[in-house]
PDB file of C-alpha atoms in Angstrom:
ATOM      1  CA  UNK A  43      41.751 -33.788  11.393  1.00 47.00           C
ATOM      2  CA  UNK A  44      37.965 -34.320  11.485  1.00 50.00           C
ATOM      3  CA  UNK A  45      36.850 -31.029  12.573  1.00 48.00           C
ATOM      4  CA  UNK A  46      37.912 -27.000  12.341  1.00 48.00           C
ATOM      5  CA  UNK A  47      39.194 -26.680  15.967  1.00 47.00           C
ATOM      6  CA  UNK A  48      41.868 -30.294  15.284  1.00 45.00           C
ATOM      7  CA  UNK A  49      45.558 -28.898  14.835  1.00 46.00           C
ATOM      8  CA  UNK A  50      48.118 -30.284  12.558  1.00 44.00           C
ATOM      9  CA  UNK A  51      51.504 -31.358  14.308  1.00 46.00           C
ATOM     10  CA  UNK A  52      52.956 -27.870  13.602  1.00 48.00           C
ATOM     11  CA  UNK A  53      49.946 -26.099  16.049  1.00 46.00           C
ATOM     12  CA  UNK A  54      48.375 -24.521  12.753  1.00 43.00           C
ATOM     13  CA  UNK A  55      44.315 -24.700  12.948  1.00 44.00           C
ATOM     14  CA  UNK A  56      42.930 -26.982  10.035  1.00 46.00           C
ATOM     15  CA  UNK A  57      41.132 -23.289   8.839  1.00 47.00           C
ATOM     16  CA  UNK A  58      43.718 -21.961   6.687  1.00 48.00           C
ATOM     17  CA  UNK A  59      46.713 -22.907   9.221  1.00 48.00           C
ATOM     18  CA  UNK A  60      46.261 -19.862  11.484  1.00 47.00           C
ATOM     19  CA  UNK A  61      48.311 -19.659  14.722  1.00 49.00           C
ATOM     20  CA  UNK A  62      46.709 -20.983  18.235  1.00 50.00           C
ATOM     21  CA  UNK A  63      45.861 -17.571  19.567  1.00 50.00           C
ATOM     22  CA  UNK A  64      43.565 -16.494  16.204  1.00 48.00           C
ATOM     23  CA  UNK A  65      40.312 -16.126  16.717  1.00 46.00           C
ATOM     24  CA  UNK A  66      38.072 -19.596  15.077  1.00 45.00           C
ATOM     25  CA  UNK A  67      35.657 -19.018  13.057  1.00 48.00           C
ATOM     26  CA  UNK A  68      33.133 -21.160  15.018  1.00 50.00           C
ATOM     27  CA  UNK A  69      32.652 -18.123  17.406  1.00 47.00           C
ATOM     28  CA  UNK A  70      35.396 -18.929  19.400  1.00 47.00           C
ATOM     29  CA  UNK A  71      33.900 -22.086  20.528  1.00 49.00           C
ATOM     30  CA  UNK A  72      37.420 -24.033  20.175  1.00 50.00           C
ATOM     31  CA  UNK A  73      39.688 -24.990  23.241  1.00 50.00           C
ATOM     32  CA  UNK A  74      41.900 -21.825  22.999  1.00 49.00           C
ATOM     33  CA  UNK A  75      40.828 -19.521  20.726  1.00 47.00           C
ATOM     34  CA  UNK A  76      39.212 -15.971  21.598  1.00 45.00           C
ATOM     35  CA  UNK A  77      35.293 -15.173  19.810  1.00 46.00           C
ATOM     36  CA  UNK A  78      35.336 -13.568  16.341  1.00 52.00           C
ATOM     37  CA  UNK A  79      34.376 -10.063  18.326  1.00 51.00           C
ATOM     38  CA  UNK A  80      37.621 -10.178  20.393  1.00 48.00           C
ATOM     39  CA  UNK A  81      36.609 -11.795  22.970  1.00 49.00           C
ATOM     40  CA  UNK A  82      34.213  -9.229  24.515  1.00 48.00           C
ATOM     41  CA  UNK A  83      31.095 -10.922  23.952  1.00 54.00           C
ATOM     42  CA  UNK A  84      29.212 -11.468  26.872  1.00 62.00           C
ATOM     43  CA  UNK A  85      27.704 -14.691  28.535  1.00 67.00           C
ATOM     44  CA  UNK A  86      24.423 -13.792  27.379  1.00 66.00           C
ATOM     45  CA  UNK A  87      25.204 -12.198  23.757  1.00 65.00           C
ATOM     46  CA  UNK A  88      26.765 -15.929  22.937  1.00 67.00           C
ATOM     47  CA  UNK A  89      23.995 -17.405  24.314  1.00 67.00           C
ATOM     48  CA  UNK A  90      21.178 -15.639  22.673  1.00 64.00           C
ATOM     49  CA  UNK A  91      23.071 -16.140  19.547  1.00 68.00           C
ATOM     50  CA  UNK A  92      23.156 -19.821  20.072  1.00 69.00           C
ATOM     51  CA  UNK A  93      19.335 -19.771  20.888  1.00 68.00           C
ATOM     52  CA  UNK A  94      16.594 -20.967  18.535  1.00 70.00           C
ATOM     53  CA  UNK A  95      14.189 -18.125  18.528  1.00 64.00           C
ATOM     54  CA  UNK A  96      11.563 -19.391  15.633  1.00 68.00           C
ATOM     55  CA  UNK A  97      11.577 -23.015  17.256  1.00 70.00           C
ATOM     56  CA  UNK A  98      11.017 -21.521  21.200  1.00 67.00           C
ATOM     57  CA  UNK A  99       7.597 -21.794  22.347  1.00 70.00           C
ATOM     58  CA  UNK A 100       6.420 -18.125  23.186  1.00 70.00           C
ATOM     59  CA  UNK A 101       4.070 -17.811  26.256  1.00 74.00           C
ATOM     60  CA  UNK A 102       3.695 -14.552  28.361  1.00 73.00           C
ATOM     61  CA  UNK A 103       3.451 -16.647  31.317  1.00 77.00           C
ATOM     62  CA  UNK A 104       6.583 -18.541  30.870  1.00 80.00           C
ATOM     63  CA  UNK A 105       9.034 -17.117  28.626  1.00 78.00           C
ATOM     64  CA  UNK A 106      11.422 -20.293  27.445  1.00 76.00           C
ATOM     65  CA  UNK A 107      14.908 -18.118  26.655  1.00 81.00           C
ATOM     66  CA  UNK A 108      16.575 -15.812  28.987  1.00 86.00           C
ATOM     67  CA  UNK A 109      15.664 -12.430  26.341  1.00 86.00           C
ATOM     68  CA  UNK A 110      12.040 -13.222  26.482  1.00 85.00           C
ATOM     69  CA  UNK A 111      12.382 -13.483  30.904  1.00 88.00           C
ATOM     70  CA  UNK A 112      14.582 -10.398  30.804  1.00 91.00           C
ATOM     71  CA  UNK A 113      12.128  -8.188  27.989  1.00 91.00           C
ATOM     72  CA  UNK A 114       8.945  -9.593  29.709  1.00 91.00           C
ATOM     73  CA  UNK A 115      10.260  -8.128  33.231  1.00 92.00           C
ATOM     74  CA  UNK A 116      10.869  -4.765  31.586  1.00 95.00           C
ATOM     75  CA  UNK A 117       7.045  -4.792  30.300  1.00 93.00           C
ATOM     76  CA  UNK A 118       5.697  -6.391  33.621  1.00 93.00           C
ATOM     77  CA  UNK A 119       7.643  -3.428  35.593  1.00 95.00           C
ATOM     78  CA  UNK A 120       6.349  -0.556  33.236  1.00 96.00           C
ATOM     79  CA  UNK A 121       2.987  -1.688  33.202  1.00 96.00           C
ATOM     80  CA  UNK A 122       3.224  -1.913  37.250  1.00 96.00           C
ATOM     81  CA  UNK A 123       4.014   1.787  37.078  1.00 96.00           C
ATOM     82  CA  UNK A 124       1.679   2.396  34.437  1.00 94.00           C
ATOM     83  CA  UNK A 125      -1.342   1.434  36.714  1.00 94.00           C
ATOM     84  CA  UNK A 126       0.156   3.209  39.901  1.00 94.00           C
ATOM     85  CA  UNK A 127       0.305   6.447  37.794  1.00 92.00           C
ATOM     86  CA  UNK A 128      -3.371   6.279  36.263  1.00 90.00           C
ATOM     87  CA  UNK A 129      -5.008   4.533  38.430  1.00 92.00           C
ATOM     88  CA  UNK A 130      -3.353   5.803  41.702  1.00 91.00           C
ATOM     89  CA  UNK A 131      -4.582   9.188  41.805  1.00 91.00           C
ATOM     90  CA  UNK A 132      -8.248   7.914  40.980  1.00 90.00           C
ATOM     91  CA  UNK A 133      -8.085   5.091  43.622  1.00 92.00           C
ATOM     92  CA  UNK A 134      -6.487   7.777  46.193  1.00 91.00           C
ATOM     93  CA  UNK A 135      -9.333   9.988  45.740  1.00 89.00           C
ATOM     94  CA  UNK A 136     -11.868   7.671  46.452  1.00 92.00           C
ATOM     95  CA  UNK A 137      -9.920   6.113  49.588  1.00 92.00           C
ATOM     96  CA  UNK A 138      -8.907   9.395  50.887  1.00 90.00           C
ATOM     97  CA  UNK A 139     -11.512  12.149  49.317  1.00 90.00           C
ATOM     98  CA  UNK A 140     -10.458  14.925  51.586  1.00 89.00           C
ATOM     99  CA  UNK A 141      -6.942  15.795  51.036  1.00 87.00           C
ATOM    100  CA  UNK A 142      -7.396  14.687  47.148  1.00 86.00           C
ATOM    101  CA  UNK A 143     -10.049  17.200  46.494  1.00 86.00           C
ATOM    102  CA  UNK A 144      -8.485  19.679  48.450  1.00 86.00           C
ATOM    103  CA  UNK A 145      -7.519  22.576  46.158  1.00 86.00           C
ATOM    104  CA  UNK A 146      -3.346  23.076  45.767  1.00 83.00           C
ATOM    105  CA  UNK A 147      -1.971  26.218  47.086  1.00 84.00           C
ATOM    106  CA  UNK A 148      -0.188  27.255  44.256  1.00 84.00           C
ATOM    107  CA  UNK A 149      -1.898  26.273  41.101  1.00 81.00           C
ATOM    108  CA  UNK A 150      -5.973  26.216  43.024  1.00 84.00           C
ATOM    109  CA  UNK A 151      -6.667  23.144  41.005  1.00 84.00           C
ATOM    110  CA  UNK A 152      -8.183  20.248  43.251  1.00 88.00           C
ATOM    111  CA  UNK A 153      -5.410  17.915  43.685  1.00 85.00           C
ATOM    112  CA  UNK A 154      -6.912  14.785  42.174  1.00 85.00           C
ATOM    113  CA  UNK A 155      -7.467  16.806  38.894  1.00 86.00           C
ATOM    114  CA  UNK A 156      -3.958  17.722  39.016  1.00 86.00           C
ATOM    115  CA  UNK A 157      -2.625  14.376  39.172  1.00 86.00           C
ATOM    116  CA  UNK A 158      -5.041  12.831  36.583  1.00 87.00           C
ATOM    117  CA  UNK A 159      -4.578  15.914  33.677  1.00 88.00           C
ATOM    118  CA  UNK A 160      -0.914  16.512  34.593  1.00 89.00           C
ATOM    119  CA  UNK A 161       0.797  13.037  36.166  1.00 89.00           C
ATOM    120  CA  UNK A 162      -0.661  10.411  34.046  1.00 90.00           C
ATOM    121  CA  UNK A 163       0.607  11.998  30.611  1.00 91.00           C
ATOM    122  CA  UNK A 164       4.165  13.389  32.137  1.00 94.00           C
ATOM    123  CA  UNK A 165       4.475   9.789  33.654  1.00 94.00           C
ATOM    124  CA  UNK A 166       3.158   7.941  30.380  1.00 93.00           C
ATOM    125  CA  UNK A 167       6.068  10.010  28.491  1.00 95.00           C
ATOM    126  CA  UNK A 168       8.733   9.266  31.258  1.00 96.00           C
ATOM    127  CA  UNK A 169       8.102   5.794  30.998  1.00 96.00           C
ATOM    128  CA  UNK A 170       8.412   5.500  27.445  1.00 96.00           C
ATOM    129  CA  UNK A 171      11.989   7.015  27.839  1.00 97.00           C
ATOM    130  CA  UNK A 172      12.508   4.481  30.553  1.00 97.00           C
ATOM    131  CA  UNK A 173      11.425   1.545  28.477  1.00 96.00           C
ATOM    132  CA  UNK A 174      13.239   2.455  25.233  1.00 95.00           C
ATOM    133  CA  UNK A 175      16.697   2.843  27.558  1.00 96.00           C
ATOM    134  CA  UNK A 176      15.950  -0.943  29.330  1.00 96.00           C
ATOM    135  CA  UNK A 177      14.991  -1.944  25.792  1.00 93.00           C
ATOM    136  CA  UNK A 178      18.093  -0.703  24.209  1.00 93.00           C
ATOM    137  CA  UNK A 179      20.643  -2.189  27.393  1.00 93.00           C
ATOM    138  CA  UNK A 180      18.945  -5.386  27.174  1.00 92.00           C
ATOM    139  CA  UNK A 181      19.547  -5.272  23.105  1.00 90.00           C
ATOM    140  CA  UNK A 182      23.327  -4.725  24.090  1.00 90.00           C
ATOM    141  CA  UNK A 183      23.592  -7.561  26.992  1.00 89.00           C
ATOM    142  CA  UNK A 184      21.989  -9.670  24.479  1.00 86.00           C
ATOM    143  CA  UNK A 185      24.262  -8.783  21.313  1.00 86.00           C
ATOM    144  CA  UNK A 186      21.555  -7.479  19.114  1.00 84.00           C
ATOM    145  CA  UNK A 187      22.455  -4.729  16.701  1.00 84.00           C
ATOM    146  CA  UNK A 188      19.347  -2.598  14.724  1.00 80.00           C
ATOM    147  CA  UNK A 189      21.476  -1.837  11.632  1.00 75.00           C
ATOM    148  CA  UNK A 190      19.538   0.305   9.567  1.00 65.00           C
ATOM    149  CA  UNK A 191      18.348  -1.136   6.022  1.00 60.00           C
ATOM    150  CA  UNK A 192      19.556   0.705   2.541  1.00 58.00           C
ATOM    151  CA  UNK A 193      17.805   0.502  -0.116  1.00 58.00           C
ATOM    152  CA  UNK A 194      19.192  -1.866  -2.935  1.00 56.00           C
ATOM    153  CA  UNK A 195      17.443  -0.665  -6.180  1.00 53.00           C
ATOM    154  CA  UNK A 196      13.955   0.274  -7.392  1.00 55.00           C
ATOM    155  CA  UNK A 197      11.373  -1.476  -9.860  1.00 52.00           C
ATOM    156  CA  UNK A 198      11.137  -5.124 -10.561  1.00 51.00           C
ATOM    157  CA  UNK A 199      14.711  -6.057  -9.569  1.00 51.00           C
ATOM    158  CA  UNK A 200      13.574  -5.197  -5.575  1.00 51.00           C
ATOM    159  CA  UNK A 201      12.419  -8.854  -4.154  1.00 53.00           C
ATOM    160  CA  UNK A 202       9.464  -8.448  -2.300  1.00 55.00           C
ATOM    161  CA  UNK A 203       9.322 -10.645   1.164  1.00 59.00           C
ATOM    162  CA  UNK A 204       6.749 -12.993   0.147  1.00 60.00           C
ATOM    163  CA  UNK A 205       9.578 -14.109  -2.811  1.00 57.00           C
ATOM    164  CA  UNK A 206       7.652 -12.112  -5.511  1.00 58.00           C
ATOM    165  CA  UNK A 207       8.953  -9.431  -7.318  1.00 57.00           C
ATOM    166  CA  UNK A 208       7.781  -5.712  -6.269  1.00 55.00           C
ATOM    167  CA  UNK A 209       4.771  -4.669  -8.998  1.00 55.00           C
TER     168      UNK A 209
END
């Protein structure tokens, strides 16, 4: 009877003498017991949990958790596309200067000016879409939650977050 997950003769858990199949409330970390969240916590939700975030070392060239590897691949990918969309239309019309200033049937702008005043800013706001929805599934593989925060009072009694009191 050292630790929580040690049950008594009867097959009661040492936390308040719940039955085997209760959920612990180490996570679910003992032998047969499901996580606190039912049991549908991922892999990588318990493991990001479990991971010391202040103490990692953070370098962009080698992330040291699985979130930073996962979130830094996002990033590397939009900023791939990124370039391709500004600087593909520019680097097109020098390589190929013919059919890029070449004026479009339809709208008789040159086609390089088309790309440059019309792609990069369409494809700047698609990929802010895309990054906020690859943001927001890698949140959920991961287990984090934005709650929102409420306001607790006004005045002095509000803490600031240096330990002070709000002035």
């Amino acid at each position: 009877m050292t630790d929580d997950s040690s049950r008594s003769s009867d097959g009661a858990v040492t936390d308040g003498g719940r039955a085997a199949d209760d959920a612990a409330t180490d996570g679910g970390r003992a032998a047969d017991d499901a996580a606190t969240d039912g049991g549908v916590a991922a892999t990588a939700a318990q493991e990001h949990s479990d991971t010391d975030y202040l103490g990692a070392e953070v370098n962009i060239l080698n992330p040291s958790t699985p979130y930073m590897r996962d979130h830094l691949r996002i990033v590397w990918t939009g900023f791939a596309a990124w370039v391709l969309a500004v600087w593909g239309p520019v680097t097109l019309t020098r390589l190929a200067p013919g059919p890029m200033t070449s004026q479009m049937p339809i709208l008789q702008f040159p086609l390089h000016y088309f790309l440059v005043a019309f792609g990069a800013p369409t494809s700047a706001l698609i990929l802010a879409f895309w990054y906020s929805r690859k943001r927001d599934a890698l949140d959920e593989k991961y287990g984090i939650e934005h709650a929102t925060v409420t306001e607790t009072g006004s005045g002095a009694d509000v803490a600031a977050t240096d330990g002070g009191t709000d002035e």
